[in-house]
PDB file of C-alpha atoms in Angstrom:
ATOM      1  CA  UNK A 204     -28.538  72.984 251.421  1.00 57.00           C
ATOM      2  CA  UNK A 205     -29.368  69.540 250.067  1.00 86.00           C
ATOM      3  CA  UNK A 206     -26.089  67.668 250.731  1.00 94.00           C
ATOM      4  CA  UNK A 207     -24.873  64.442 252.290  1.00 96.00           C
ATOM      5  CA  UNK A 208     -21.618  65.350 254.050  1.00 96.00           C
ATOM      6  CA  UNK A 209     -19.114  62.487 254.143  1.00 98.00           C
ATOM      7  CA  UNK A 210     -15.559  62.126 255.417  1.00 97.00           C
ATOM      8  CA  UNK A 211     -12.949  60.514 253.172  1.00 97.00           C
ATOM      9  CA  UNK A 212     -11.601  57.344 254.732  1.00 96.00           C
ATOM     10  CA  UNK A 213      -7.831  58.040 254.273  1.00 95.00           C
ATOM     11  CA  UNK A 214      -7.964  60.902 256.780  1.00 96.00           C
ATOM     12  CA  UNK A 215     -10.405  59.038 259.034  1.00 96.00           C
ATOM     13  CA  UNK A 216      -8.149  55.967 259.106  1.00 95.00           C
ATOM     14  CA  UNK A 217      -5.313  58.048 260.550  1.00 96.00           C
ATOM     15  CA  UNK A 218      -7.202  60.248 263.004  1.00 96.00           C
ATOM     16  CA  UNK A 219     -10.297  58.227 263.920  1.00 95.00           C
ATOM     17  CA  UNK A 220     -10.704  55.293 266.324  1.00 95.00           C
ATOM     18  CA  UNK A 221      -9.833  51.827 264.998  1.00 93.00           C
ATOM     19  CA  UNK A 222     -12.839  50.125 266.622  1.00 95.00           C
ATOM     20  CA  UNK A 223     -15.778  50.180 264.140  1.00 95.00           C
ATOM     21  CA  UNK A 224     -18.459  51.244 266.630  1.00 94.00           C
ATOM     22  CA  UNK A 225     -16.265  53.966 268.081  1.00 95.00           C
ATOM     23  CA  UNK A 226     -15.338  55.115 264.576  1.00 96.00           C
ATOM     24  CA  UNK A 227     -18.971  55.558 263.582  1.00 96.00           C
ATOM     25  CA  UNK A 228     -19.844  57.290 266.845  1.00 96.00           C
ATOM     26  CA  UNK A 229     -16.888  59.630 266.277  1.00 96.00           C
ATOM     27  CA  UNK A 230     -18.193  60.415 262.770  1.00 96.00           C
ATOM     28  CA  UNK A 231     -21.654  61.259 264.046  1.00 96.00           C
ATOM     29  CA  UNK A 232     -20.264  63.461 266.795  1.00 95.00           C
ATOM     30  CA  UNK A 233     -18.218  65.279 264.137  1.00 95.00           C
ATOM     31  CA  UNK A 234     -21.464  65.777 262.151  1.00 94.00           C
ATOM     32  CA  UNK A 235     -20.735  63.535 259.211  1.00 96.00           C
ATOM     33  CA  UNK A 236     -23.367  61.310 257.632  1.00 96.00           C
ATOM     34  CA  UNK A 237     -20.857  58.608 256.736  1.00 96.00           C
ATOM     35  CA  UNK A 238     -17.609  57.663 255.037  1.00 97.00           C
ATOM     36  CA  UNK A 239     -16.430  57.735 251.445  1.00 97.00           C
ATOM     37  CA  UNK A 240     -14.367  54.576 251.164  1.00 97.00           C
ATOM     38  CA  UNK A 241     -10.962  54.244 249.566  1.00 95.00           C
ATOM     39  CA  UNK A 242      -7.429  53.048 250.280  1.00 92.00           C
ATOM     40  CA  UNK A 243      -5.431  55.043 252.771  1.00 89.00           C
ATOM     41  CA  UNK A 244      -2.407  55.013 255.052  1.00 90.00           C
ATOM     42  CA  UNK A 245      -4.109  52.533 257.377  1.00 91.00           C
ATOM     43  CA  UNK A 246      -6.506  49.727 256.395  1.00 89.00           C
ATOM     44  CA  UNK A 247     -10.179  49.973 257.316  1.00 93.00           C
ATOM     45  CA  UNK A 248     -12.267  46.979 258.396  1.00 94.00           C
ATOM     46  CA  UNK A 249     -15.149  47.536 255.991  1.00 96.00           C
ATOM     47  CA  UNK A 250     -17.160  44.477 256.959  1.00 96.00           C
ATOM     48  CA  UNK A 251     -16.960  45.465 260.609  1.00 96.00           C
ATOM     49  CA  UNK A 252     -17.959  49.037 259.803  1.00 97.00           C
ATOM     50  CA  UNK A 253     -20.901  47.886 257.685  1.00 97.00           C
ATOM     51  CA  UNK A 254     -22.098  45.631 260.496  1.00 96.00           C
ATOM     52  CA  UNK A 255     -21.710  48.385 263.085  1.00 95.00           C
ATOM     53  CA  UNK A 256     -23.702  50.791 260.919  1.00 96.00           C
ATOM     54  CA  UNK A 257     -26.821  48.627 260.856  1.00 93.00           C
ATOM     55  CA  UNK A 258     -28.237  50.365 263.947  1.00 88.00           C
ATOM     56  CA  UNK A 259     -26.827  53.836 263.244  1.00 93.00           C
ATOM     57  CA  UNK A 260     -27.741  56.632 260.788  1.00 94.00           C
ATOM     58  CA  UNK A 261     -24.488  56.163 258.872  1.00 95.00           C
ATOM     59  CA  UNK A 262     -24.018  55.622 255.132  1.00 94.00           C
ATOM     60  CA  UNK A 263     -21.199  54.561 252.802  1.00 97.00           C
ATOM     61  CA  UNK A 264     -22.504  55.620 249.376  1.00 97.00           C
ATOM     62  CA  UNK A 265     -19.202  56.275 247.575  1.00 98.00           C
ATOM     63  CA  UNK A 266     -16.066  54.219 246.932  1.00 98.00           C
ATOM     64  CA  UNK A 267     -13.005  55.796 245.336  1.00 97.00           C
ATOM     65  CA  UNK A 268     -10.628  53.624 243.314  1.00 97.00           C
ATOM     66  CA  UNK A 269      -7.174  54.480 244.589  1.00 88.00           C
ATOM     67  CA  UNK A 270      -6.234  57.454 246.717  1.00 87.00           C
ATOM     68  CA  UNK A 271      -6.085  61.035 245.422  1.00 86.00           C
ATOM     69  CA  UNK A 272      -3.229  61.522 247.904  1.00 85.00           C
ATOM     70  CA  UNK A 273      -0.949  59.300 245.797  1.00 82.00           C
ATOM     71  CA  UNK A 274       1.132  60.808 242.998  1.00 79.00           C
ATOM     72  CA  UNK A 275       0.014  58.091 240.579  1.00 80.00           C
ATOM     73  CA  UNK A 276      -3.495  56.663 240.561  1.00 87.00           C
ATOM     74  CA  UNK A 277      -3.894  52.889 240.675  1.00 93.00           C
ATOM     75  CA  UNK A 278      -5.982  53.290 237.516  1.00 95.00           C
ATOM     76  CA  UNK A 279      -3.122  54.959 235.638  1.00 93.00           C
ATOM     77  CA  UNK A 280      -2.784  51.827 233.527  1.00 95.00           C
ATOM     78  CA  UNK A 281      -6.277  52.085 231.994  1.00 96.00           C
ATOM     79  CA  UNK A 282      -4.661  54.174 229.241  1.00 96.00           C
ATOM     80  CA  UNK A 283      -1.552  52.042 228.895  1.00 95.00           C
ATOM     81  CA  UNK A 284      -0.535  50.320 225.706  1.00 94.00           C
ATOM     82  CA  UNK A 285       0.558  47.318 227.781  1.00 95.00           C
ATOM     83  CA  UNK A 286      -2.092  44.700 228.473  1.00 96.00           C
ATOM     84  CA  UNK A 287      -0.602  43.813 231.867  1.00 96.00           C
ATOM     85  CA  UNK A 288      -0.829  47.391 233.111  1.00 96.00           C
ATOM     86  CA  UNK A 289      -4.429  47.673 231.944  1.00 96.00           C
ATOM     87  CA  UNK A 290      -5.237  44.452 233.800  1.00 97.00           C
ATOM     88  CA  UNK A 291      -3.701  45.794 237.020  1.00 96.00           C
ATOM     89  CA  UNK A 292      -5.873  48.898 236.725  1.00 97.00           C
ATOM     90  CA  UNK A 293      -8.973  46.795 236.057  1.00 97.00           C
ATOM     91  CA  UNK A 294      -8.212  44.678 239.102  1.00 97.00           C
ATOM     92  CA  UNK A 295      -8.135  47.837 241.244  1.00 97.00           C
ATOM     93  CA  UNK A 296     -11.597  48.726 239.963  1.00 97.00           C
ATOM     94  CA  UNK A 297     -12.862  45.217 240.684  1.00 97.00           C
ATOM     95  CA  UNK A 298     -11.543  45.468 244.234  1.00 96.00           C
ATOM     96  CA  UNK A 299     -13.372  48.786 244.687  1.00 97.00           C
ATOM     97  CA  UNK A 300     -16.573  47.185 243.405  1.00 98.00           C
ATOM     98  CA  UNK A 301     -16.150  44.357 245.926  1.00 97.00           C
ATOM     99  CA  UNK A 302     -15.788  46.927 248.714  1.00 97.00           C
ATOM    100  CA  UNK A 303     -18.860  48.755 247.417  1.00 98.00           C
ATOM    101  CA  UNK A 304     -20.889  45.552 247.600  1.00 98.00           C
ATOM    102  CA  UNK A 305     -19.906  45.103 251.249  1.00 97.00           C
ATOM    103  CA  UNK A 306     -20.897  48.678 252.068  1.00 97.00           C
ATOM    104  CA  UNK A 307     -24.009  48.937 249.899  1.00 96.00           C
ATOM    105  CA  UNK A 308     -22.421  51.735 247.854  1.00 97.00           C
ATOM    106  CA  UNK A 309     -23.621  52.501 244.338  1.00 95.00           C
ATOM    107  CA  UNK A 310     -21.064  55.104 243.192  1.00 97.00           C
ATOM    108  CA  UNK A 311     -17.498  54.263 242.108  1.00 98.00           C
ATOM    109  CA  UNK A 312     -15.121  57.208 241.521  1.00 98.00           C
ATOM    110  CA  UNK A 313     -12.025  56.721 239.379  1.00 97.00           C
ATOM    111  CA  UNK A 314      -9.430  58.566 237.323  1.00 96.00           C
ATOM    112  CA  UNK A 315      -9.337  57.258 233.743  1.00 95.00           C
ATOM    113  CA  UNK A 316      -5.620  56.720 233.299  1.00 93.00           C
ATOM    114  CA  UNK A 317      -2.422  58.508 232.336  1.00 96.00           C
ATOM    115  CA  UNK A 318      -1.198  59.190 228.814  1.00 96.00           C
ATOM    116  CA  UNK A 319       2.093  57.311 228.223  1.00 95.00           C
ATOM    117  CA  UNK A 320       4.944  59.575 227.061  1.00 93.00           C
ATOM    118  CA  UNK A 321       8.398  58.808 225.728  1.00 88.00           C
ATOM    119  CA  UNK A 322      11.371  59.363 228.008  1.00 86.00           C
ATOM    120  CA  UNK A 323      11.610  60.264 231.668  1.00 88.00           C
ATOM    121  CA  UNK A 324       9.225  62.703 233.350  1.00 87.00           C
ATOM    122  CA  UNK A 325      10.932  64.807 236.000  1.00 88.00           C
ATOM    123  CA  UNK A 326       7.716  66.333 237.371  1.00 90.00           C
ATOM    124  CA  UNK A 327       4.002  65.862 236.721  1.00 93.00           C
ATOM    125  CA  UNK A 328       2.287  66.024 240.139  1.00 94.00           C
ATOM    126  CA  UNK A 329       0.327  69.261 240.578  1.00 95.00           C
ATOM    127  CA  UNK A 330       0.248  68.592 244.315  1.00 93.00           C
ATOM    128  CA  UNK A 331       4.026  68.515 244.774  1.00 94.00           C
ATOM    129  CA  UNK A 332       4.994  71.685 246.697  1.00 94.00           C
ATOM    130  CA  UNK A 333       8.628  71.247 245.665  1.00 93.00           C
ATOM    131  CA  UNK A 334       7.885  71.747 241.957  1.00 93.00           C
ATOM    132  CA  UNK A 335       8.039  75.280 240.584  1.00 91.00           C
ATOM    133  CA  UNK A 336       5.461  75.205 237.802  1.00 92.00           C
ATOM    134  CA  UNK A 337       6.344  77.609 235.003  1.00 92.00           C
ATOM    135  CA  UNK A 338       4.557  78.016 231.690  1.00 93.00           C
ATOM    136  CA  UNK A 339       7.546  76.562 229.850  1.00 93.00           C
ATOM    137  CA  UNK A 340       7.606  73.503 232.104  1.00 94.00           C
ATOM    138  CA  UNK A 341       3.892  72.781 231.848  1.00 94.00           C
ATOM    139  CA  UNK A 342       3.711  73.343 228.095  1.00 95.00           C
ATOM    140  CA  UNK A 343       6.681  71.054 227.465  1.00 94.00           C
ATOM    141  CA  UNK A 344       4.985  68.165 229.284  1.00 94.00           C
ATOM    142  CA  UNK A 345       1.610  68.861 227.692  1.00 95.00           C
ATOM    143  CA  UNK A 346       3.249  68.781 224.258  1.00 94.00           C
ATOM    144  CA  UNK A 347       4.685  65.340 225.014  1.00 95.00           C
ATOM    145  CA  UNK A 348       1.286  64.217 226.296  1.00 95.00           C
ATOM    146  CA  UNK A 349      -0.391  65.368 223.082  1.00 95.00           C
ATOM    147  CA  UNK A 350       1.558  62.804 221.032  1.00 95.00           C
ATOM    148  CA  UNK A 351       0.004  59.822 222.818  1.00 95.00           C
ATOM    149  CA  UNK A 352      -3.282  61.392 223.802  1.00 96.00           C
ATOM    150  CA  UNK A 353      -5.616  59.962 221.155  1.00 97.00           C
ATOM    151  CA  UNK A 354      -4.331  56.403 221.463  1.00 97.00           C
ATOM    152  CA  UNK A 355      -4.634  56.569 225.245  1.00 97.00           C
ATOM    153  CA  UNK A 356      -8.167  57.916 224.934  1.00 97.00           C
ATOM    154  CA  UNK A 357      -9.212  55.044 222.678  1.00 97.00           C
ATOM    155  CA  UNK A 358      -7.845  52.490 225.150  1.00 97.00           C
ATOM    156  CA  UNK A 359      -9.572  54.171 228.079  1.00 98.00           C
ATOM    157  CA  UNK A 360     -12.912  54.158 226.277  1.00 98.00           C
ATOM    158  CA  UNK A 361     -12.590  50.429 225.575  1.00 97.00           C
ATOM    159  CA  UNK A 362     -11.733  49.701 229.217  1.00 97.00           C
ATOM    160  CA  UNK A 363     -14.570  51.852 230.569  1.00 97.00           C
ATOM    161  CA  UNK A 364     -17.025  50.237 228.172  1.00 97.00           C
ATOM    162  CA  UNK A 365     -16.022  46.826 229.505  1.00 97.00           C
ATOM    163  CA  UNK A 366     -16.278  47.894 233.137  1.00 97.00           C
ATOM    164  CA  UNK A 367     -19.715  49.472 232.709  1.00 96.00           C
ATOM    165  CA  UNK A 368     -21.000  46.366 230.943  1.00 95.00           C
ATOM    166  CA  UNK A 369     -19.507  44.061 233.575  1.00 97.00           C
ATOM    167  CA  UNK A 370     -20.904  46.034 236.529  1.00 97.00           C
ATOM    168  CA  UNK A 371     -24.194  47.574 235.303  1.00 96.00           C
ATOM    169  CA  UNK A 372     -25.528  48.041 238.834  1.00 95.00           C
ATOM    170  CA  UNK A 373     -22.929  50.678 239.662  1.00 97.00           C
ATOM    171  CA  UNK A 374     -22.564  54.327 238.725  1.00 96.00           C
ATOM    172  CA  UNK A 375     -19.008  54.959 237.552  1.00 98.00           C
ATOM    173  CA  UNK A 376     -17.914  58.579 237.942  1.00 98.00           C
ATOM    174  CA  UNK A 377     -14.825  60.027 236.289  1.00 98.00           C
ATOM    175  CA  UNK A 378     -12.587  62.539 238.079  1.00 97.00           C
ATOM    176  CA  UNK A 379      -9.537  64.454 236.975  1.00 95.00           C
ATOM    177  CA  UNK A 380      -6.278  63.664 238.741  1.00 93.00           C
ATOM    178  CA  UNK A 381      -3.160  65.367 240.002  1.00 95.00           C
ATOM    179  CA  UNK A 382      -0.892  64.346 237.107  1.00 95.00           C
ATOM    180  CA  UNK A 383      -0.527  66.619 234.098  1.00 95.00           C
ATOM    181  CA  UNK A 384      -0.412  63.444 232.000  1.00 96.00           C
ATOM    182  CA  UNK A 385      -3.963  62.516 232.932  1.00 96.00           C
ATOM    183  CA  UNK A 386      -6.367  61.541 230.191  1.00 97.00           C
ATOM    184  CA  UNK A 387      -9.103  63.372 232.100  1.00 96.00           C
ATOM    185  CA  UNK A 388      -8.496  66.990 231.218  1.00 97.00           C
ATOM    186  CA  UNK A 389     -11.523  68.969 230.018  1.00 97.00           C
ATOM    187  CA  UNK A 390     -11.183  67.835 226.429  1.00 97.00           C
ATOM    188  CA  UNK A 391     -10.479  64.248 227.390  1.00 97.00           C
ATOM    189  CA  UNK A 392     -13.573  63.959 229.552  1.00 98.00           C
ATOM    190  CA  UNK A 393     -15.726  65.592 226.889  1.00 97.00           C
ATOM    191  CA  UNK A 394     -14.522  63.040 224.335  1.00 97.00           C
ATOM    192  CA  UNK A 395     -15.083  60.111 226.711  1.00 98.00           C
ATOM    193  CA  UNK A 396     -18.623  61.165 227.549  1.00 98.00           C
ATOM    194  CA  UNK A 397     -19.412  61.716 223.883  1.00 96.00           C
ATOM    195  CA  UNK A 398     -17.950  58.382 222.784  1.00 97.00           C
ATOM    196  CA  UNK A 399     -19.647  56.445 225.597  1.00 97.00           C
ATOM    197  CA  UNK A 400     -22.903  58.403 225.646  1.00 94.00           C
ATOM    198  CA  UNK A 401     -24.999  55.239 225.919  1.00 92.00           C
ATOM    199  CA  UNK A 402     -23.359  54.188 229.195  1.00 94.00           C
ATOM    200  CA  UNK A 403     -24.104  55.112 232.784  1.00 89.00           C
ATOM    201  CA  UNK A 404     -21.086  57.381 233.307  1.00 96.00           C
ATOM    202  CA  UNK A 405     -21.045  60.361 235.648  1.00 97.00           C
ATOM    203  CA  UNK A 406     -18.653  63.131 236.646  1.00 98.00           C
ATOM    204  CA  UNK A 407     -17.082  63.609 240.080  1.00 98.00           C
ATOM    205  CA  UNK A 408     -15.751  67.086 240.823  1.00 98.00           C
ATOM    206  CA  UNK A 409     -12.467  67.113 242.727  1.00 97.00           C
ATOM    207  CA  UNK A 410     -12.425  70.722 243.875  1.00 97.00           C
ATOM    208  CA  UNK A 411      -8.787  70.757 244.984  1.00 97.00           C
ATOM    209  CA  UNK A 412      -7.451  69.422 241.683  1.00 97.00           C
ATOM    210  CA  UNK A 413      -9.581  71.745 239.560  1.00 97.00           C
ATOM    211  CA  UNK A 414      -8.499  74.741 241.645  1.00 97.00           C
ATOM    212  CA  UNK A 415      -4.865  73.724 241.340  1.00 97.00           C
ATOM    213  CA  UNK A 416      -5.217  73.423 237.566  1.00 97.00           C
ATOM    214  CA  UNK A 417      -6.567  76.965 237.570  1.00 97.00           C
ATOM    215  CA  UNK A 418      -3.545  78.146 239.544  1.00 96.00           C
ATOM    216  CA  UNK A 419      -1.005  76.377 237.322  1.00 96.00           C
ATOM    217  CA  UNK A 420      -2.664  76.242 233.895  1.00 95.00           C
ATOM    218  CA  UNK A 421      -5.097  79.141 234.026  1.00 94.00           C
ATOM    219  CA  UNK A 422      -8.133  76.871 233.513  1.00 95.00           C
ATOM    220  CA  UNK A 423     -11.136  78.371 235.290  1.00 96.00           C
ATOM    221  CA  UNK A 424     -12.446  75.864 237.819  1.00 95.00           C
ATOM    222  CA  UNK A 425     -15.964  76.784 236.815  1.00 94.00           C
ATOM    223  CA  UNK A 426     -15.368  75.361 233.324  1.00 96.00           C
ATOM    224  CA  UNK A 427     -15.491  71.834 234.741  1.00 97.00           C
ATOM    225  CA  UNK A 428     -18.848  72.372 236.379  1.00 96.00           C
ATOM    226  CA  UNK A 429     -20.261  74.213 233.395  1.00 96.00           C
ATOM    227  CA  UNK A 430     -19.202  71.399 231.070  1.00 97.00           C
ATOM    228  CA  UNK A 431     -20.173  68.460 233.272  1.00 97.00           C
ATOM    229  CA  UNK A 432     -22.599  69.845 235.842  1.00 93.00           C
ATOM    230  CA  UNK A 433     -25.471  67.868 234.357  1.00 93.00           C
ATOM    231  CA  UNK A 434     -23.468  64.664 234.979  1.00 95.00           C
ATOM    232  CA  UNK A 435     -22.042  65.645 238.368  1.00 96.00           C
ATOM    233  CA  UNK A 436     -22.774  63.061 241.060  1.00 96.00           C
ATOM    234  CA  UNK A 437     -20.753  64.622 243.894  1.00 97.00           C
ATOM    235  CA  UNK A 438     -17.792  66.666 245.077  1.00 97.00           C
ATOM    236  CA  UNK A 439     -14.509  66.107 246.867  1.00 97.00           C
ATOM    237  CA  UNK A 440     -13.968  69.101 249.147  1.00 96.00           C
ATOM    238  CA  UNK A 441     -10.405  70.037 249.968  1.00 95.00           C
ATOM    239  CA  UNK A 442      -8.381  73.107 249.141  1.00 97.00           C
ATOM    240  CA  UNK A 443      -5.378  73.780 246.949  1.00 97.00           C
ATOM    241  CA  UNK A 444      -2.396  76.109 247.023  1.00 94.00           C
ATOM    242  CA  UNK A 445       1.274  75.997 246.013  1.00 94.00           C
ATOM    243  CA  UNK A 446       1.867  74.378 249.432  1.00 93.00           C
ATOM    244  CA  UNK A 447      -0.156  71.304 248.507  1.00 93.00           C
ATOM    245  CA  UNK A 448      -3.506  69.648 247.878  1.00 96.00           C
ATOM    246  CA  UNK A 449      -6.373  68.643 250.169  1.00 97.00           C
ATOM    247  CA  UNK A 450      -5.697  71.423 252.609  1.00 96.00           C
ATOM    248  CA  UNK A 451      -8.477  72.677 254.942  1.00 97.00           C
ATOM    249  CA  UNK A 452     -11.338  74.343 253.049  1.00 96.00           C
ATOM    250  CA  UNK A 453     -10.932  78.093 253.064  1.00 94.00           C
ATOM    251  CA  UNK A 454      -7.127  77.985 253.017  1.00 94.00           C
ATOM    252  CA  UNK A 455      -6.633  77.965 249.250  1.00 94.00           C
ATOM    253  CA  UNK A 456      -8.139  78.759 245.889  1.00 95.00           C
ATOM    254  CA  UNK A 457     -11.341  76.667 245.774  1.00 97.00           C
ATOM    255  CA  UNK A 458     -14.495  78.680 245.043  1.00 96.00           C
ATOM    256  CA  UNK A 459     -16.980  77.105 247.466  1.00 95.00           C
ATOM    257  CA  UNK A 460     -19.757  79.497 246.531  1.00 95.00           C
ATOM    258  CA  UNK A 461     -19.488  78.230 242.965  1.00 95.00           C
ATOM    259  CA  UNK A 462     -19.639  74.605 244.140  1.00 95.00           C
ATOM    260  CA  UNK A 463     -22.736  75.298 246.202  1.00 94.00           C
ATOM    261  CA  UNK A 464     -24.557  76.591 243.131  1.00 94.00           C
ATOM    262  CA  UNK A 465     -24.263  73.128 241.536  1.00 94.00           C
ATOM    263  CA  UNK A 466     -25.719  71.193 244.470  1.00 92.00           C
ATOM    264  CA  UNK A 467     -29.020  69.508 243.644  1.00 89.00           C
ATOM    265  CA  UNK A 468     -32.016  71.334 245.067  1.00 86.00           C
ATOM    266  CA  UNK A 469     -34.336  68.334 245.033  1.00 84.00           C
ATOM    267  CA  UNK A 470     -34.221  64.560 244.884  1.00 84.00           C
ATOM    268  CA  UNK A 471     -31.382  62.656 246.511  1.00 88.00           C
ATOM    269  CA  UNK A 472     -28.909  64.882 248.388  1.00 93.00           C
ATOM    270  CA  UNK A 473     -25.580  65.559 246.685  1.00 95.00           C
ATOM    271  CA  UNK A 474     -22.665  63.692 248.314  1.00 96.00           C
ATOM    272  CA  UNK A 475     -19.892  66.078 249.379  1.00 97.00           C
ATOM    273  CA  UNK A 476     -16.736  64.389 250.645  1.00 98.00           C
ATOM    274  CA  UNK A 477     -14.288  66.168 252.915  1.00 97.00           C
ATOM    275  CA  UNK A 478     -10.964  64.951 251.507  1.00 96.00           C
ATOM    276  CA  UNK A 479      -8.002  66.020 253.646  1.00 97.00           C
ATOM    277  CA  UNK A 480      -4.289  65.372 253.689  1.00 95.00           C
ATOM    278  CA  UNK A 481      -3.540  63.243 256.785  1.00 95.00           C
ATOM    279  CA  UNK A 482      -1.210  66.031 257.984  1.00 95.00           C
ATOM    280  CA  UNK A 483      -4.267  68.212 258.697  1.00 96.00           C
ATOM    281  CA  UNK A 484      -4.926  67.899 262.453  1.00 96.00           C
ATOM    282  CA  UNK A 485      -8.331  67.007 263.937  1.00 95.00           C
ATOM    283  CA  UNK A 486      -8.324  70.344 265.757  1.00 95.00           C
ATOM    284  CA  UNK A 487      -9.051  71.979 262.375  1.00 95.00           C
ATOM    285  CA  UNK A 488     -12.415  70.232 261.998  1.00 94.00           C
ATOM    286  CA  UNK A 489     -14.484  72.865 263.773  1.00 93.00           C
ATOM    287  CA  UNK A 490     -13.146  75.629 261.535  1.00 94.00           C
ATOM    288  CA  UNK A 491     -13.634  73.450 258.460  1.00 95.00           C
ATOM    289  CA  UNK A 492     -17.273  72.792 259.393  1.00 93.00           C
ATOM    290  CA  UNK A 493     -17.852  76.516 259.882  1.00 93.00           C
ATOM    291  CA  UNK A 494     -16.358  77.276 256.456  1.00 94.00           C
ATOM    292  CA  UNK A 495     -18.475  74.676 254.683  1.00 94.00           C
ATOM    293  CA  UNK A 496     -21.631  75.629 256.583  1.00 93.00           C
ATOM    294  CA  UNK A 497     -21.227  79.221 255.400  1.00 93.00           C
ATOM    295  CA  UNK A 498     -21.762  77.947 251.856  1.00 93.00           C
ATOM    296  CA  UNK A 499     -24.317  75.295 252.731  1.00 91.00           C
ATOM    297  CA  UNK A 500     -21.919  72.442 252.045  1.00 92.00           C
TER     298      UNK A 500
END
């Protein structure tokens, strides 16, 4: 299969060596072609890693803005009606671009904001194992989201337009997030891509989130790939169940055979990022590799 298998840096920062050369050697021994950069529980020395990679077959092609492990994305404010919150989100994107320049990355993955709602929200995180998601609970929050959805979408489109114009050398890819308030549901992404059709915007498929949405909302995970497969620039590979997100592949509801059918057959290999909760132990890596290899991922 024509893939570039990467390890997400949050998990690597916890379980890998801190020394850059040892980190990269550890990655190669674990049969990864490189790292997908992003913030995590422990900081990574990106300049040191980039320097250490000069003599090794290691790549850093993808930078994620914020961590998918966090309940709220750092780009939540892209949809906010408050200028200060939008600026904070833009600053997070600018920081990711700076990291990408250090690493020679061309792809920036981000979640395009959360829809503001009136009143308190007691639960919105699809990855929270302590939340019992019922139809009544999900529909109540989605109804509140609907009120502010169009305004949030307009603000997101303006912010994305500005970012793409400011950083034309980078491929920005939009991913759905773990909050039910996210702008980036199927309809939201369709509207963004239609409104900003002249820009260099791609789609990033977060397999764990899409599988969890299927479990909670009944949305077939294949709908995302069918709708945006022609824009898909890569995949985050982790699994999903009521016990949590970014579990070892094969332990939840992700359809890896379906994912494999959307991998490019020619041209540049498709980046596939193993995105794991830091609680997953390194001893699981061999089984994870076997699972992914079975599907050519």
